Coordinates of C-alpha atoms in Angstrom, one line a residue:
P1 CA 1.4 92.2 101.1
E2 CA 0.3 95.8 101.6
A3 CA -0.6 95.3 105.2
F4 CA 2.6 93.5 105.9
E5 CA 4.6 96.2 104.2
E6 CA 3.0 98.9 106.4
A7 CA 3.4 96.9 109.6
V8 CA 7.0 95.9 109.1
G9 CA 8.0 99.2 107.6
A10 CA 6.7 100.9 110.8
L11 CA 9.2 98.8 112.8
G12 CA 12.0 100.3 110.9
I13 CA 12.7 97.3 108.7
C14 CA 13.5 97.3 105.0
E15 CA 13.5 94.1 102.9
K16 CA 17.2 94.8 102.0
D17 CA 18.3 95.1 105.6
R18 CA 20.3 92.5 107.4
I19 CA 17.7 91.1 109.8
V20 CA 18.4 89.0 112.9
V21 CA 15.5 87.4 114.7
Y22 CA 15.4 86.0 118.2
D23 CA 12.9 84.9 120.9
D24 CA 13.1 84.4 124.7
Q25 CA 12.9 80.6 124.5
G26 CA 16.1 79.9 122.5
L27 CA 14.4 78.7 119.3
F28 CA 10.6 78.7 118.9
S29 CA 8.7 81.6 117.4
A30 CA 11.8 83.2 115.9
A31 CA 11.8 80.5 113.2
R32 CA 8.3 81.5 112.2
V33 CA 9.3 85.2 111.9
W34 CA 12.3 84.2 109.9
W35 CA 10.1 82.2 107.5
T36 CA 7.5 84.9 107.2
L37 CA 10.1 87.5 106.3
R38 CA 11.6 85.2 103.7
A39 CA 8.2 84.5 102.3
M40 CA 7.6 88.2 101.9
G41 CA 10.9 88.7 100.0
A42 CA 13.5 89.6 102.6
E43 CA 16.5 87.4 101.8
N44 CA 19.1 88.5 104.3
V45 CA 17.4 87.1 107.4
A46 CA 19.1 85.1 110.2
V47 CA 18.0 83.5 113.5
L48 CA 20.2 84.3 116.6
D49 CA 21.7 81.0 117.7
G50 CA 20.3 80.2 121.1
G51 CA 18.1 83.3 121.2
L52 CA 17.9 85.7 124.2
P53 CA 18.8 83.0 126.8
K54 CA 22.2 82.3 125.2
W55 CA 22.8 86.1 124.7
L56 CA 22.1 86.7 128.4
A57 CA 24.2 83.7 129.5
E58 CA 27.2 85.2 127.7
G59 CA 26.8 88.5 129.5
R60 CA 26.1 90.5 126.4
L61 CA 24.5 94.0 126.4
V62 CA 20.8 94.4 126.8
S63 CA 18.5 97.4 127.1
D64 CA 15.1 98.0 128.7
A65 CA 14.6 101.3 126.9
P66 CA 11.5 101.4 124.7
P67 CA 12.4 101.1 121.0
S68 CA 11.9 104.1 118.9
P69 CA 12.3 102.9 115.3
H70 CA 12.3 105.2 112.3
A71 CA 9.8 104.0 109.7
K72 CA 11.2 102.6 106.5
C73 CA 9.7 101.4 103.2
F74 CA 9.4 97.6 103.1
S75 CA 8.7 96.4 99.6
A76 CA 7.3 92.9 99.8
T77 CA 7.7 90.3 97.1
F78 CA 5.5 87.3 97.9
A79 CA 7.5 84.1 97.4
A80 CA 4.6 81.8 96.6
H81 CA 6.9 78.8 96.4
R82 CA 7.6 79.0 100.1
V83 CA 3.9 78.7 101.1
A84 CA 1.8 75.6 100.7
D85 CA -2.0 75.5 100.9
S86 CA -4.2 72.5 101.4
R87 CA -4.5 71.9 97.6
R88 CA -0.7 71.6 97.3
V89 CA -0.6 69.2 100.3
K90 CA -3.3 67.0 98.8
A91 CA -1.4 66.9 95.5
A92 CA 1.8 65.9 97.3
I93 CA 0.0 63.1 99.1
A94 CA -1.6 61.8 95.9
S95 CA 1.6 62.0 93.8
G96 CA 4.5 61.8 96.2
S97 CA 5.9 64.8 94.5
E98 CA 6.8 66.4 97.9
T99 CA 7.4 64.9 101.3
V100 CA 5.2 66.1 104.1
L101 CA 7.1 66.5 107.4
D102 CA 5.0 67.0 110.6
A103 CA 6.7 68.9 113.5
R104 CA 4.1 68.0 116.2
P105 CA 5.1 65.7 119.1
S106 CA 5.0 62.0 118.2
G107 CA 1.9 61.4 120.4
R108 CA -0.2 63.9 118.5
F109 CA 1.2 62.6 115.2
S110 CA 0.1 59.1 116.0
G111 CA -3.2 60.2 117.4
A112 CA -2.5 58.8 120.8
E113 CA -2.7 62.3 122.3
A114 CA -5.5 64.7 121.8
E115 CA -4.9 68.0 120.1
P116 CA -4.6 71.0 122.6
R117 CA -7.1 73.0 120.5
A118 CA -10.8 72.2 120.7
G119 CA -12.6 71.1 117.5
L120 CA -9.7 69.2 116.0
R121 CA -9.4 65.5 115.1
S122 CA -6.5 63.4 116.3
G123 CA -3.9 61.9 113.9
R124 CA -1.9 62.9 110.9
M125 CA -2.1 63.4 107.1
P126 CA -1.7 60.3 105.0
C127 CA 2.0 59.7 104.0
A128 CA 3.3 62.3 106.4
K129 CA 6.6 61.7 108.2
S130 CA 7.2 62.6 111.8
V131 CA 10.0 65.0 112.6
P132 CA 9.1 66.6 116.0
S133 CA 10.5 70.1 116.2
G134 CA 11.9 69.5 119.6
S135 CA 14.2 66.8 118.2
L136 CA 16.0 69.4 116.2
V137 CA 16.8 71.7 119.1
G138 CA 19.3 71.0 121.8
P139 CA 18.8 71.6 125.5
D140 CA 20.6 74.9 125.2
G141 CA 17.9 76.2 122.8
R142 CA 20.2 76.0 119.8
L143 CA 19.6 74.2 116.5
K144 CA 21.5 70.9 116.7
P145 CA 24.8 70.5 114.7
R146 CA 24.4 69.7 111.1
E147 CA 25.5 66.1 111.4
E148 CA 22.9 65.5 114.0
L149 CA 20.2 67.2 111.9
R150 CA 21.1 65.1 108.9
A151 CA 20.9 61.9 111.0
I152 CA 17.4 62.9 112.1
F153 CA 16.2 63.5 108.6
D154 CA 17.9 60.4 107.3
A155 CA 16.1 58.3 110.0
A156 CA 12.8 59.9 108.9
G157 CA 13.5 58.8 105.3
V158 CA 13.9 62.4 104.0
S159 CA 16.0 62.6 100.8
V160 CA 18.2 65.7 100.4
E161 CA 17.0 66.2 96.8
H162 CA 13.3 65.6 97.4
P163 CA 11.0 68.7 97.9
V164 CA 9.5 69.0 101.3
I165 CA 6.3 70.6 102.8
T166 CA 6.5 71.3 106.5
T167 CA 3.5 71.3 108.8
C168 CA 2.6 71.4 112.5
G169 CA -0.3 72.4 114.7
S170 CA -0.7 76.0 113.6
G171 CA 2.2 76.9 111.3
V172 CA 4.8 77.9 114.0
T173 CA 7.0 74.9 114.8
A174 CA 6.9 73.8 111.2
A175 CA 9.2 76.7 110.6
I176 CA 11.8 75.1 112.9
I177 CA 11.9 72.1 110.4
S178 CA 12.2 74.7 107.6
L179 CA 15.1 76.4 109.4
A180 CA 16.9 73.1 109.9
L181 CA 16.4 72.2 106.2
E182 CA 17.8 75.6 105.2
A183 CA 20.8 75.0 107.5
L184 CA 21.5 71.7 105.7
G185 CA 21.2 73.3 102.2
H186 CA 18.2 71.1 101.5
G187 CA 16.4 71.6 98.2
P188 CA 13.0 73.2 97.8
H189 CA 10.8 73.4 100.9
A190 CA 7.5 75.1 101.7
L191 CA 5.4 75.5 104.8
Y192 CA 1.8 74.6 105.0
D193 CA 0.5 77.7 106.7
G194 CA -3.0 76.2 107.6
S195 CA -1.3 73.2 109.2
W196 CA -3.4 71.0 111.5
A197 CA -5.6 73.9 112.6
E198 CA -7.0 73.7 109.1
W199 CA -6.6 70.1 108.0
G200 CA -7.7 68.6 111.3
L201 CA -11.0 70.5 111.7
K202 CA -13.8 68.1 112.8
G203 CA -16.2 69.7 110.4
N204 CA -14.1 68.9 107.4
N205 CA -15.2 66.3 104.9
P206 CA -12.9 63.3 105.7
E207 CA -12.7 62.4 102.0
D208 CA -11.3 65.9 101.3
F209 CA -9.1 66.1 104.4
P210 CA -8.2 62.4 105.3
V211 CA -6.7 61.6 108.6
E212 CA -4.7 58.5 109.7
A213 CA -3.9 57.3 113.2
G214 CA -1.7 54.7 114.8
E215 CA 2.0 54.0 114.3
A216 CA 3.2 55.1 110.9

């Protein structure tokens, strides 16, 4: 937390500020920044709907001047409940206490497509459900309307009341699922920060990090 406090404070951000996050793709890495800030105790954080592309399309003001922030004191409070590690994922798989949702494309989830990173196995965690992050975002780069999001989660068998752990390839697009769950007012949800980059390592003991493949 100390390194995070120093880095974010240097950007002129305080945990009590109203923080709006965006990226240049509509909705991609902004969701991860939103989740990280929330995990470090900032509560008043939002993602700009449609990101920079929508902002530009609407003819809104932009600047190319280099930012010159005044440093602030960011006081981090680590929200451990928002972050899942491999032990928590294993417990969820064994007990069914939390539903694991995988944001990777369906081909990688089933194991039909190889992982883009070297040294990783193909497939998914046992009992995981597929909710590709791209299915939650419209062609305009905006999160889909709530009724469409609800239909997607319903089709995946996700109960509104049941706690969720989100995962993906490296912990980025899982945050898009987390953002969608938040938009729906879903109950507790955490993000598996290690994601497939940790779980899918070829050097892992397959009994400790089991992998399934094929249609779920």
